[in-house]
PDB file of C-alpha atoms in Angstrom:
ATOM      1  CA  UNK Y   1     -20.182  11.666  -1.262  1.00 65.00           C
ATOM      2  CA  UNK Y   2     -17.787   8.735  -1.139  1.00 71.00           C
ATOM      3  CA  UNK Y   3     -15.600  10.338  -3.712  1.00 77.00           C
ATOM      4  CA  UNK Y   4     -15.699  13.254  -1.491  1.00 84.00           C
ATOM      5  CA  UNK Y   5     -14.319  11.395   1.548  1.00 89.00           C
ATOM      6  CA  UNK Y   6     -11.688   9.864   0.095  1.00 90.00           C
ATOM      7  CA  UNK Y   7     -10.046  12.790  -1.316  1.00 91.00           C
ATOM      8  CA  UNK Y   8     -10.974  14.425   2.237  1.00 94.00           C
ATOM      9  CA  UNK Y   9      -8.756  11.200   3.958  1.00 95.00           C
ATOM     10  CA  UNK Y  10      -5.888  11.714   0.845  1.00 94.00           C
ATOM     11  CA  UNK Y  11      -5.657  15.757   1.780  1.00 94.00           C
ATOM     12  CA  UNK Y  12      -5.661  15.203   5.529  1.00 95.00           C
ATOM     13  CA  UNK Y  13      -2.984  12.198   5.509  1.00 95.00           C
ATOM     14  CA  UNK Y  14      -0.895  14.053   2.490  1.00 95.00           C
ATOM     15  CA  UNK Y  15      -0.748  16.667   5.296  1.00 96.00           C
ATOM     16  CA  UNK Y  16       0.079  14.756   7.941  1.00 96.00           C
ATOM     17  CA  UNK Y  17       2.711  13.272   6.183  1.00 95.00           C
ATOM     18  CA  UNK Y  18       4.885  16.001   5.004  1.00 95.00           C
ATOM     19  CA  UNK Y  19       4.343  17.447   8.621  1.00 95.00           C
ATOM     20  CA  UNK Y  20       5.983  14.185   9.741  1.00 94.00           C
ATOM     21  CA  UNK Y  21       8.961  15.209   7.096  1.00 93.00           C
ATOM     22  CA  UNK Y  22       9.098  18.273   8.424  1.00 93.00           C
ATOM     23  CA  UNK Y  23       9.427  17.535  11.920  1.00 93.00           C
ATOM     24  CA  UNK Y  24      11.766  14.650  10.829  1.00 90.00           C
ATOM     25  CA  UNK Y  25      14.154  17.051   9.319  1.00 87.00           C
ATOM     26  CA  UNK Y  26      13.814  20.326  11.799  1.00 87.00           C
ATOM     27  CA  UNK Y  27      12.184  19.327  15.612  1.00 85.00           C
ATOM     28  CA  UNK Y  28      13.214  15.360  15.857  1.00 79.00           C
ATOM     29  CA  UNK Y  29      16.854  15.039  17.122  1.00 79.00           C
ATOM     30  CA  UNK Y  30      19.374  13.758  15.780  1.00 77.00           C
ATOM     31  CA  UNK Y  31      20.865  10.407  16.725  1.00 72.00           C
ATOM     32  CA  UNK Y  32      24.639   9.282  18.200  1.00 69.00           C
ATOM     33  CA  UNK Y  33      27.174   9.424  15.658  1.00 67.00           C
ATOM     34  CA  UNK Y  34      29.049   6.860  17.414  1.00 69.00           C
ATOM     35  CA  UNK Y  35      25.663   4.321  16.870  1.00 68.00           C
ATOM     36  CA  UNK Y  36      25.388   4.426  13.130  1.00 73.00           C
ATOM     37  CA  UNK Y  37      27.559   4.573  10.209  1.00 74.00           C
ATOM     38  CA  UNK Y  38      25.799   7.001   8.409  1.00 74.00           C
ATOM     39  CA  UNK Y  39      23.892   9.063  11.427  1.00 80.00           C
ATOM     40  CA  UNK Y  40      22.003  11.604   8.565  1.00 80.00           C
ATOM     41  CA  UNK Y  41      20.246   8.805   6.198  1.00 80.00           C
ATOM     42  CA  UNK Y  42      18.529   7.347  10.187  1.00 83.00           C
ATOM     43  CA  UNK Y  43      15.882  10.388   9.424  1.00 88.00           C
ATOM     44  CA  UNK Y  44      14.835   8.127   6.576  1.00 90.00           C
ATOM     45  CA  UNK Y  45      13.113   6.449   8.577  1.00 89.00           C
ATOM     46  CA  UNK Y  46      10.594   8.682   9.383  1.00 92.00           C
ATOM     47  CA  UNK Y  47       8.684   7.461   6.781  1.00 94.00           C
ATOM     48  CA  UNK Y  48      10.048   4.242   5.950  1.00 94.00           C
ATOM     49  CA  UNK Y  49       8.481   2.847   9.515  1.00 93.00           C
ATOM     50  CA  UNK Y  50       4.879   4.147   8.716  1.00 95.00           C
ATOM     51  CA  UNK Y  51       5.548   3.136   4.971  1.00 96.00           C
ATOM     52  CA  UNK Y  52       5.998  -0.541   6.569  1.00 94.00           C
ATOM     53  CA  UNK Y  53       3.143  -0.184   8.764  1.00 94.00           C
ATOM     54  CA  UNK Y  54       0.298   0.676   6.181  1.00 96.00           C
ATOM     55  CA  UNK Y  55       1.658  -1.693   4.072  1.00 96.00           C
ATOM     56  CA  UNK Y  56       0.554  -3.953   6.581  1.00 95.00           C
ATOM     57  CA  UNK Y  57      -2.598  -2.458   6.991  1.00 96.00           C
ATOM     58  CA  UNK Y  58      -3.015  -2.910   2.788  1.00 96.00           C
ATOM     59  CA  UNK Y  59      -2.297  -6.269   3.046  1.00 96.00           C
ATOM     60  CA  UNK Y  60      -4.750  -6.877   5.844  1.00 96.00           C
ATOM     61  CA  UNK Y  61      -7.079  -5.364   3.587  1.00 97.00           C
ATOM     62  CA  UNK Y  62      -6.005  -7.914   0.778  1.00 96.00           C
ATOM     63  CA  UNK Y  63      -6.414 -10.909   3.351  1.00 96.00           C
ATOM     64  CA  UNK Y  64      -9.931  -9.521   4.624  1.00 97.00           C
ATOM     65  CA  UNK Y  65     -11.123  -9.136   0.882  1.00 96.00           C
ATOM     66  CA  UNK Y  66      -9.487 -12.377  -0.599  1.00 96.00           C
ATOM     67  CA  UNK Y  67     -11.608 -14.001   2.555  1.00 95.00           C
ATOM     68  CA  UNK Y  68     -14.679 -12.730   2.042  1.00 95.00           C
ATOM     69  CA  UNK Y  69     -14.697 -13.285  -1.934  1.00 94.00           C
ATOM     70  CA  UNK Y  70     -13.641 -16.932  -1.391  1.00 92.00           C
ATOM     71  CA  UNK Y  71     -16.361 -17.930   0.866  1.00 93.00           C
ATOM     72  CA  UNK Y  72     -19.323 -15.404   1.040  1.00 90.00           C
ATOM     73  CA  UNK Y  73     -18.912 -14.228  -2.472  1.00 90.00           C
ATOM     74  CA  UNK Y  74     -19.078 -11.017  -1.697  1.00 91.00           C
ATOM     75  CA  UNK Y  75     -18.461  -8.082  -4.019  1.00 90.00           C
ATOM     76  CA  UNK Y  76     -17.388  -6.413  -1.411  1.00 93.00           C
ATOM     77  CA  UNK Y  77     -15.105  -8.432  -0.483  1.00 94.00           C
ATOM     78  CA  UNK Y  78     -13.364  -8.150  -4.329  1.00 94.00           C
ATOM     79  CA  UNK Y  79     -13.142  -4.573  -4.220  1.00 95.00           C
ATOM     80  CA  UNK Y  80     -11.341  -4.972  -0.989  1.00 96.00           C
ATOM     81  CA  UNK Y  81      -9.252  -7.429  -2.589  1.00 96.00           C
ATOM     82  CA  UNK Y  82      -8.413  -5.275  -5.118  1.00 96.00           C
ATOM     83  CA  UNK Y  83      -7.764  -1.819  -2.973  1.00 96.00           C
ATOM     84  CA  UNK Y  84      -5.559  -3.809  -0.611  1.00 96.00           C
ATOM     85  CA  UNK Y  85      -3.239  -5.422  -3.404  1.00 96.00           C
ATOM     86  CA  UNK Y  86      -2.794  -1.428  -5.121  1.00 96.00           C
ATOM     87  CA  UNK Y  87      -2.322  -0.239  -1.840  1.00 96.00           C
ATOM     88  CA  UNK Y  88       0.157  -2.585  -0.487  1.00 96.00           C
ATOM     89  CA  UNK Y  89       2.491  -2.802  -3.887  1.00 96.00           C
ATOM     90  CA  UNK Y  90       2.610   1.156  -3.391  1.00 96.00           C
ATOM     91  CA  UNK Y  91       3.041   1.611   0.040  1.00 95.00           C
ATOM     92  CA  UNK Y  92       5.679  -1.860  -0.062  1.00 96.00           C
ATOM     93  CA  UNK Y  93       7.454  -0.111  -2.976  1.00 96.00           C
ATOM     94  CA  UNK Y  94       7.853   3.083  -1.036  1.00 96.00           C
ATOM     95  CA  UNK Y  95       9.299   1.119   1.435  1.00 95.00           C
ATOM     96  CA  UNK Y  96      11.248  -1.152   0.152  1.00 96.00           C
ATOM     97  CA  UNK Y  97      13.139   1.868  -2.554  1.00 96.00           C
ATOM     98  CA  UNK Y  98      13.772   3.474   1.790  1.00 94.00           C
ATOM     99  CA  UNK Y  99      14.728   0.919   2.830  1.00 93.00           C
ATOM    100  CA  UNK Y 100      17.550   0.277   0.108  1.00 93.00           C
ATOM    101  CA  UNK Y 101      18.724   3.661   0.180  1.00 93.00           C
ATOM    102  CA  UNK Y 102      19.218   3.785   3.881  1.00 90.00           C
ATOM    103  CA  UNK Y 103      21.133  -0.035   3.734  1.00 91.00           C
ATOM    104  CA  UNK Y 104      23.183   1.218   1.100  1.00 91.00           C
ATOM    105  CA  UNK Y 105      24.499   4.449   3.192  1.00 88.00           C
ATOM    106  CA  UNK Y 106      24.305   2.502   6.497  1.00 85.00           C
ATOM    107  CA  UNK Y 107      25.708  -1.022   5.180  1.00 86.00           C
ATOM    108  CA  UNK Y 108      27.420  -0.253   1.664  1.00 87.00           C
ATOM    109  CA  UNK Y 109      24.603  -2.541   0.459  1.00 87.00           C
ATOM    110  CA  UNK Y 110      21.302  -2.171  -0.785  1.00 89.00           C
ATOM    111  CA  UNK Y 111      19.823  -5.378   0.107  1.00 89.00           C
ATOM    112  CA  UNK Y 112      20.751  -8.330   2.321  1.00 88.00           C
ATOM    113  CA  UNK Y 113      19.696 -12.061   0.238  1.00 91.00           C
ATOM    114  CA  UNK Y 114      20.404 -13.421   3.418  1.00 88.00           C
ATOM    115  CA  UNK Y 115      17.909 -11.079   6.164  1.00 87.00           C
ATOM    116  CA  UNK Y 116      14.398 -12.611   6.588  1.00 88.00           C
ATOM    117  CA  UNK Y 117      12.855  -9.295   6.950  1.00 90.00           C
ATOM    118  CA  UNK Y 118      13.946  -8.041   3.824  1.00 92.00           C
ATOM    119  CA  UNK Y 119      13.244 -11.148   1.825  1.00 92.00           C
ATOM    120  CA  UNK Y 120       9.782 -11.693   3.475  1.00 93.00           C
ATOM    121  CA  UNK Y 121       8.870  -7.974   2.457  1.00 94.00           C
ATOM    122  CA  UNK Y 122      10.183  -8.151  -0.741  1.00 95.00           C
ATOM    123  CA  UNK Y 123       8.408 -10.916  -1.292  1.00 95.00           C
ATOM    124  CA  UNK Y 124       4.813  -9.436  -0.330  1.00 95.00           C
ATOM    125  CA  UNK Y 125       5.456  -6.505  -2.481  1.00 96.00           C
ATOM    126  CA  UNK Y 126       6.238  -8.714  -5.037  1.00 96.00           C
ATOM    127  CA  UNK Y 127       2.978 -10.879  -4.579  1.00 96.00           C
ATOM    128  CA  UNK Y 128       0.618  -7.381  -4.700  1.00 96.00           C
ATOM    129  CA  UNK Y 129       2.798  -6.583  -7.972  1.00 97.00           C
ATOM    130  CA  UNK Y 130       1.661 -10.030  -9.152  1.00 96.00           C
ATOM    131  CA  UNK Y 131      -1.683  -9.596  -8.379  1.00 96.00           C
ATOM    132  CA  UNK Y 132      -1.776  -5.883  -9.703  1.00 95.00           C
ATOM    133  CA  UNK Y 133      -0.554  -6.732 -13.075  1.00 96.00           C
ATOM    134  CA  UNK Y 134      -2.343 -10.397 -13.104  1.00 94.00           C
ATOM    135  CA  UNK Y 135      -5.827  -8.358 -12.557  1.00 91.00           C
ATOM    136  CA  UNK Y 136      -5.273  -6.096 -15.218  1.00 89.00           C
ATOM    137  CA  UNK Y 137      -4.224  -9.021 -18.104  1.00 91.00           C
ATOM    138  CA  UNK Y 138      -6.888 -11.221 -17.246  1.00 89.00           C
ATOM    139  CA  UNK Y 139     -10.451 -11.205 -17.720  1.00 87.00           C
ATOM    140  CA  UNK Y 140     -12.884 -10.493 -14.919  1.00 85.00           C
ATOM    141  CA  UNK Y 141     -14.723 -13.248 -13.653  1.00 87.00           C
ATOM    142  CA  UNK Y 142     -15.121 -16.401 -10.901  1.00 90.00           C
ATOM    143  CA  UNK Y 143     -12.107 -18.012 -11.860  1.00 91.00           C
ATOM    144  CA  UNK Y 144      -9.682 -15.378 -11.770  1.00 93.00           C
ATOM    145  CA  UNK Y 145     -11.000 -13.881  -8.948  1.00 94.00           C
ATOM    146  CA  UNK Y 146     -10.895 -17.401  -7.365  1.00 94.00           C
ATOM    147  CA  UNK Y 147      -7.348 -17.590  -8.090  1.00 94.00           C
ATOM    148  CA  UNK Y 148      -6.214 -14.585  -7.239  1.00 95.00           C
ATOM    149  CA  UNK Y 149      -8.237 -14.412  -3.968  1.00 94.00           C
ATOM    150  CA  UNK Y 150      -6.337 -17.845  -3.207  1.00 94.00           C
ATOM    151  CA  UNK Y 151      -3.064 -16.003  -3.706  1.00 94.00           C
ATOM    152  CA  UNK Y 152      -4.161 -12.928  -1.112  1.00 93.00           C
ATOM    153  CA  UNK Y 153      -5.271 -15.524   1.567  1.00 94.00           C
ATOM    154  CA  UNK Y 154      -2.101 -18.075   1.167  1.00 93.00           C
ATOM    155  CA  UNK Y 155       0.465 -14.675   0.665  1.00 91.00           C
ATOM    156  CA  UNK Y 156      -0.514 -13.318   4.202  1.00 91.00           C
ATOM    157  CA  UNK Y 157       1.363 -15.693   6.318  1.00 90.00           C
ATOM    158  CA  UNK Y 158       4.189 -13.700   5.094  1.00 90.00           C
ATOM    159  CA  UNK Y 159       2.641 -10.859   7.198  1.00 88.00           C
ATOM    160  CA  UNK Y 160       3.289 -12.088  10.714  1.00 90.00           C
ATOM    161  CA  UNK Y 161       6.330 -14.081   8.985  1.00 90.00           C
ATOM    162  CA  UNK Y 162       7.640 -10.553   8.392  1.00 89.00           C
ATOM    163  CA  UNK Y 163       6.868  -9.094  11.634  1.00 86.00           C
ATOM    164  CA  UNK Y 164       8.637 -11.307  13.779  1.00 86.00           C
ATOM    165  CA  UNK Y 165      11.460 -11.888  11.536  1.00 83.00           C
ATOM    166  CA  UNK Y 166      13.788  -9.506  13.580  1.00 77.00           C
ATOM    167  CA  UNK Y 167      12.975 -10.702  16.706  1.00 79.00           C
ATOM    168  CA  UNK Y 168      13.873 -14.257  16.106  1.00 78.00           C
ATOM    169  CA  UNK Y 169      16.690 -13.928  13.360  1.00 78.00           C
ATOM    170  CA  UNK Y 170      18.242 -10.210  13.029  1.00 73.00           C
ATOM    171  CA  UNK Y 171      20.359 -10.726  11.276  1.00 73.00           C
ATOM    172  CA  UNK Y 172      20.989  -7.581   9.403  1.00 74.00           C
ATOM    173  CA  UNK Y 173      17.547  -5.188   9.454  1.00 81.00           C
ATOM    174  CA  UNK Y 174      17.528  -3.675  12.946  1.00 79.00           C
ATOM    175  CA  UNK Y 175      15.358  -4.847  15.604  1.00 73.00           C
ATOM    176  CA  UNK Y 176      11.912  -3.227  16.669  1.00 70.00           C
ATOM    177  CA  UNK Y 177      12.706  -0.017  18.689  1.00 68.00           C
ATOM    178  CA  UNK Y 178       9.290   0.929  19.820  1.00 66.00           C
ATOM    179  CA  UNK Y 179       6.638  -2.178  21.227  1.00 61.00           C
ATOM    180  CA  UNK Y 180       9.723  -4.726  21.817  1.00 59.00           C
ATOM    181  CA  UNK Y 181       8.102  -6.197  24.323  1.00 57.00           C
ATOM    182  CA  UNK Y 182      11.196  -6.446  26.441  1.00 58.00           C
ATOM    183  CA  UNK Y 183      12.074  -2.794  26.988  1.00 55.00           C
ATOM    184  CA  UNK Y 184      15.038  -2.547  25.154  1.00 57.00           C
ATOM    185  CA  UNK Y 185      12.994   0.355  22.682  1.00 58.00           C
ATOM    186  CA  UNK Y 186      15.838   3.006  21.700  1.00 66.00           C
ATOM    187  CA  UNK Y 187      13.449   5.839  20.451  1.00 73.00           C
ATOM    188  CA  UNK Y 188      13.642   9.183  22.489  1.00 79.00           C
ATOM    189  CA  UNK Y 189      10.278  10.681  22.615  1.00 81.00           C
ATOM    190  CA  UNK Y 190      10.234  13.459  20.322  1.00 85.00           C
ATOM    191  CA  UNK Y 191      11.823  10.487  17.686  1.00 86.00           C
ATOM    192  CA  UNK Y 192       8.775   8.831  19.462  1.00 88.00           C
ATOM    193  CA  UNK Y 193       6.481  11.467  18.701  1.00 92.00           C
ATOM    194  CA  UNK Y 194       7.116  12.031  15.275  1.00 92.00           C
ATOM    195  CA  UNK Y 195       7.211   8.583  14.392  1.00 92.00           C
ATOM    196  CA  UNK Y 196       3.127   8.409  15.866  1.00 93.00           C
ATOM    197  CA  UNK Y 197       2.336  11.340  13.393  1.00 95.00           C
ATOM    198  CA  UNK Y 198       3.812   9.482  10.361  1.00 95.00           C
ATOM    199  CA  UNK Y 199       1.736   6.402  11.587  1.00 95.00           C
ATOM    200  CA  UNK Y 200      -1.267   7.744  12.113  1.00 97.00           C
ATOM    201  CA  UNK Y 201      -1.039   9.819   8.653  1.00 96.00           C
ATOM    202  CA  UNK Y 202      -0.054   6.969   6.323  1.00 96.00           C
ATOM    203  CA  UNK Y 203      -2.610   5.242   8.233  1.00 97.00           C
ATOM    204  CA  UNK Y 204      -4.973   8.060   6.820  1.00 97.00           C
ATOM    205  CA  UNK Y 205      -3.752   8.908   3.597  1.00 96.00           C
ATOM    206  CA  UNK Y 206      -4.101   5.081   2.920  1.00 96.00           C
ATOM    207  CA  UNK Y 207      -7.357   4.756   4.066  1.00 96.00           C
ATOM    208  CA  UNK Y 208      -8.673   7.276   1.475  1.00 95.00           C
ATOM    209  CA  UNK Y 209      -6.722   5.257  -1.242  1.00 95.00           C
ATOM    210  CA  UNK Y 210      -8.183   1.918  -0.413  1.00 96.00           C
ATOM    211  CA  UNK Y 211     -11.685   4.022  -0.627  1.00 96.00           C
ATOM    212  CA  UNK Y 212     -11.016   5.619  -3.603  1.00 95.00           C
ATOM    213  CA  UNK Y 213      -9.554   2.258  -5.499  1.00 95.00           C
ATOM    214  CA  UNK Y 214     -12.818   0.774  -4.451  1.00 94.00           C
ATOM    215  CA  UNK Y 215     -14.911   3.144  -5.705  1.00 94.00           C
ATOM    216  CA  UNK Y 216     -12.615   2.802  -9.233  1.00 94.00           C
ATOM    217  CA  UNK Y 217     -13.698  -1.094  -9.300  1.00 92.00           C
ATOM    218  CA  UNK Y 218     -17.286  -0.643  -8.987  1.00 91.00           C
ATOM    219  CA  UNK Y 219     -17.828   2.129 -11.308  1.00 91.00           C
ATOM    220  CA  UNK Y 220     -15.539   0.320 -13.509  1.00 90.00           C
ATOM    221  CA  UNK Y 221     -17.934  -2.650 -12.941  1.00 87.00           C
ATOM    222  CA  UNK Y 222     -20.826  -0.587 -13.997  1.00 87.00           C
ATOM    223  CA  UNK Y 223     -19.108   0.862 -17.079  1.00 87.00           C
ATOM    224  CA  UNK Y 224     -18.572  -2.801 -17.785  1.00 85.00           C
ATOM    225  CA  UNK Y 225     -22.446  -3.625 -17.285  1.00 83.00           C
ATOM    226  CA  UNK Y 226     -23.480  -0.585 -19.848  1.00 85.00           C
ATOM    227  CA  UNK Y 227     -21.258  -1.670 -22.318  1.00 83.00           C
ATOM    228  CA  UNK Y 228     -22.795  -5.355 -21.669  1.00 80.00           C
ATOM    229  CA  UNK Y 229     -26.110  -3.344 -22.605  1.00 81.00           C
ATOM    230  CA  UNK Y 230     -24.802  -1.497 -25.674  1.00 83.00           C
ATOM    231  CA  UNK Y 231     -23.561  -4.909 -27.172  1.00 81.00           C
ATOM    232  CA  UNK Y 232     -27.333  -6.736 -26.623  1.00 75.00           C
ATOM    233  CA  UNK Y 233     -26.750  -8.110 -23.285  1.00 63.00           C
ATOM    234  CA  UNK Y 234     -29.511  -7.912 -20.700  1.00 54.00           C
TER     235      UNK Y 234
ATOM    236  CA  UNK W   1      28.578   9.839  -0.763  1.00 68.00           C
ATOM    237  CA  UNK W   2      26.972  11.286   1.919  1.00 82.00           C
ATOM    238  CA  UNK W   3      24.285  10.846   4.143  1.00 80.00           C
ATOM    239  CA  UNK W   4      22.522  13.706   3.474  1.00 85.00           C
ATOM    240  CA  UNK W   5      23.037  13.003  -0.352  1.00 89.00           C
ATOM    241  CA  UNK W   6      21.057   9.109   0.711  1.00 89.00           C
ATOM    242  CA  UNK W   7      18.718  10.910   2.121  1.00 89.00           C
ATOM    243  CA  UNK W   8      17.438  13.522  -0.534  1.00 91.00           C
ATOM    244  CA  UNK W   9      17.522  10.840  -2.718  1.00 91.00           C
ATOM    245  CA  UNK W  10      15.334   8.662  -0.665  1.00 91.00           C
ATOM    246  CA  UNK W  11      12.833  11.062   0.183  1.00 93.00           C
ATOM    247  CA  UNK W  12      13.003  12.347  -3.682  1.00 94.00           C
ATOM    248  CA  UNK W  13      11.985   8.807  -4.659  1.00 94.00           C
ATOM    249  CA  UNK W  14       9.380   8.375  -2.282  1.00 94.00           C
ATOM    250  CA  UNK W  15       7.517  11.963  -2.864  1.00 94.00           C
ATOM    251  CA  UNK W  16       7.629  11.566  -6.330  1.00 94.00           C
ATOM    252  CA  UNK W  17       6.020   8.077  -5.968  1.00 93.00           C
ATOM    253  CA  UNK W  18       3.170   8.869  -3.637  1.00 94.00           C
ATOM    254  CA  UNK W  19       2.404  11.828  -6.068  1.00 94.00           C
ATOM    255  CA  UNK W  20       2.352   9.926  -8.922  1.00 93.00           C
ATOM    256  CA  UNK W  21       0.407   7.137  -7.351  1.00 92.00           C
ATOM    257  CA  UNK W  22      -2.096   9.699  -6.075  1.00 94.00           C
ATOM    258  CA  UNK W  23      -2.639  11.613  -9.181  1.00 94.00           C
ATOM    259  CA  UNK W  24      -3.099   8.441 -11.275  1.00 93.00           C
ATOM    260  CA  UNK W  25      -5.739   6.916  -8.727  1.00 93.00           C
ATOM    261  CA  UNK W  26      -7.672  10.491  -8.974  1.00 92.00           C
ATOM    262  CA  UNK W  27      -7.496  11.341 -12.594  1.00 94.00           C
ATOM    263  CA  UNK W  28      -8.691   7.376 -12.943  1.00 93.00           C
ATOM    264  CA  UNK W  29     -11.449   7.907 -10.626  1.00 92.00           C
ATOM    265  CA  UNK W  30     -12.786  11.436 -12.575  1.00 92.00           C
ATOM    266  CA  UNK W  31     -12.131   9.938 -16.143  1.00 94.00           C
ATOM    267  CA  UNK W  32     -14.079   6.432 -15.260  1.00 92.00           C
ATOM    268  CA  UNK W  33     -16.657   8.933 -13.797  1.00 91.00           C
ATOM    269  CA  UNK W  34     -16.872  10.951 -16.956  1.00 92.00           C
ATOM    270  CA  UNK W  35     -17.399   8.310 -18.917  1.00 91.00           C
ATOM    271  CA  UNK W  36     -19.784   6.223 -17.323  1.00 89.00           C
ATOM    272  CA  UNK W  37     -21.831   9.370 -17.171  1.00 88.00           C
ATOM    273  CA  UNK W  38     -21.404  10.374 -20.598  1.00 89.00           C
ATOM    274  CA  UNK W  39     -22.258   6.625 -21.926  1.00 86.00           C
ATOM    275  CA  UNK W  40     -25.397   6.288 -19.404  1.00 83.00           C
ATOM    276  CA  UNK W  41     -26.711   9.863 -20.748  1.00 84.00           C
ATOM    277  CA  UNK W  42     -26.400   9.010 -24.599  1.00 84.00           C
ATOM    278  CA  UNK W  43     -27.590   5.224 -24.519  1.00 79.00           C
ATOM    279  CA  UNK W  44     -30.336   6.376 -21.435  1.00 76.00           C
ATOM    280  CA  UNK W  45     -29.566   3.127 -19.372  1.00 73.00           C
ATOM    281  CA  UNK W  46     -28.259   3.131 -15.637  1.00 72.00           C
ATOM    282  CA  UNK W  47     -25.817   0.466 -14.496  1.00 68.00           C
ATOM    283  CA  UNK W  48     -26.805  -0.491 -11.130  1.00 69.00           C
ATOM    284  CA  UNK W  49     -24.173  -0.918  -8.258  1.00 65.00           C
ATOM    285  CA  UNK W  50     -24.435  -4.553  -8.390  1.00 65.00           C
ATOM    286  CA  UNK W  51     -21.669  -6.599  -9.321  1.00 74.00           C
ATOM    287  CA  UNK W  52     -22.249  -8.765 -12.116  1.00 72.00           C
ATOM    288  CA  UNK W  53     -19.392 -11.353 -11.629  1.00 73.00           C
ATOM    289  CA  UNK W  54     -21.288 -12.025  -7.734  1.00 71.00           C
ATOM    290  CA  UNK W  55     -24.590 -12.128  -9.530  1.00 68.00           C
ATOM    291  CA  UNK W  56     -23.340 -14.834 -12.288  1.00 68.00           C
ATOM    292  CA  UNK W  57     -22.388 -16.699  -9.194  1.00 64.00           C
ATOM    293  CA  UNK W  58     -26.072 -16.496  -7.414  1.00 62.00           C
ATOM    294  CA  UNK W  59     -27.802 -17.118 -10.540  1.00 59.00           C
TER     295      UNK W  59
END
């Protein structure tokens, strides 16, 4: 049943998504050649934006897991831990690989060592890559998970870090152009538009992976607790 | 090169990585599946949902 779900949310948000590409390429306009230096590569970011955005939720996910595995000990809470980190190094990977192309057609430079944004990110993805990799070269147990929980609750203050980076230093990543808080958004509405169905269908598709990762680490937990059995455990 | 050129290659990158990311996490998913079933048929034992790493801490 749960299995079924989650490839029910993966379907629907796969959907959604290449509708968003679609719409990106044929319905949204296009924007002012005068405003950018490469006006085509902008439709990039019709899926770079709701890239960013689930990779928030994924680390959210990470935070909420690492939390409740540090001080309730719940198991839960680990397989949270461990759906969040997968699904925040892929979703920050999609957007970070974007988010280079589109710098280095905009800017004539893949990255910027001296943007917050894009150093904050980087780092993030970087931290879930740590804690992919670190989880599958260690052994399971309290320690690891202890440590690695510690590294999902400390990392996150590179979440809100990241968020307002661009509205107190931009220094090369543009500023936000929807939720600005002072008006000064730049989206039309179809950009608008499309930019909400990307949103709400990474949000989706993500969703489903989280559940389906989750359901990976317990059954892999159970495998583990046969083969406990087959080697004379109790 | 141009922008259109940036921005095949972008969304070339990023398809091919949310396929392959998909596809992995599903054909883990059925395989782990498979197995556990297969194992839990032949030895006649079935895990329980419990985690054991929580339960080493209660105990």
């Amino acid at each position: 049943m749960a299995a079924r779900s989650a490839e029910a949310l993966l379907g629907f948000g796969f959907i959604g998504i290449m509708a968003t590409l679609f719409l990106g390429f044929q319905w949204a306009p296009s924007v002012s050649i005068d405003a950018f230096e490469s006006p085509a590569a902008q439709r990039i970011f019709y899926w770079h934006v709701p890239a960013a955005w689930a990779a928030f939720i994924a680390f959210g996910v990470l935070f909420l897991g690492s939390l409740m595995w540090f001080f309730k000990r719940s198991p839960l809470g680990w397989r949270l831990h461990v759906a969040g980190a997968e699904a925040g190094l892929a979703c920050g990977l999609i957007t970070v690989w974007s988010g280079c192309v589109w710098g280095a057609a905009e800017w004539g430079t893949p990255w910027d060592w001296t943007d917050v944004r894009l150093n904050t990110f980087g780092l993030l993805t970087l931290l879930a890559l740590f804690l992919v990799l670190g989880r599958q070269s260690q052994p399971d147990g309290i320690e690891t998970r202890d440590t690695f929980s510690t590294f999902g609750l400390y990392g996150f203050v590179l979440v809100p870090l990241t968020y307002i980076a661009t509205r107190i230093w931009e220094i090369r990543h543009p500023g936000p152009v929807i939720g600005s808080g002072d008006g000064s958004g730049s989206l039309s509405g179809d950009m608008a538009l499309v930019l909400l169905l990307g949103a709400i269908s990474f949000t989706v598709f993500i969703s489903g992976h989280i559940l389906m990762s989750m359901r990976i680490t317990g059954l892999e937990q159970r495998l583990e607790q046969v083969q406990h059995h087959i080697d004379g455990g109790k | 090169m141009d922008g259109m050129n940036y921005l095949t290659i972008a969304y070339l990158g990023m398809i091919v990585g949310i396929a392959v990311w998909t596809w992995t996490v599903v054909t883990r998913s059925k395989s782990i599946e498979a197995r556990l079933e297969a194992v839990e048929a032949s030895v006649g034992v079935s895990a329980s949902e419990a985690d054991s790493v929580a339960k080493e801490v209660d105990a």
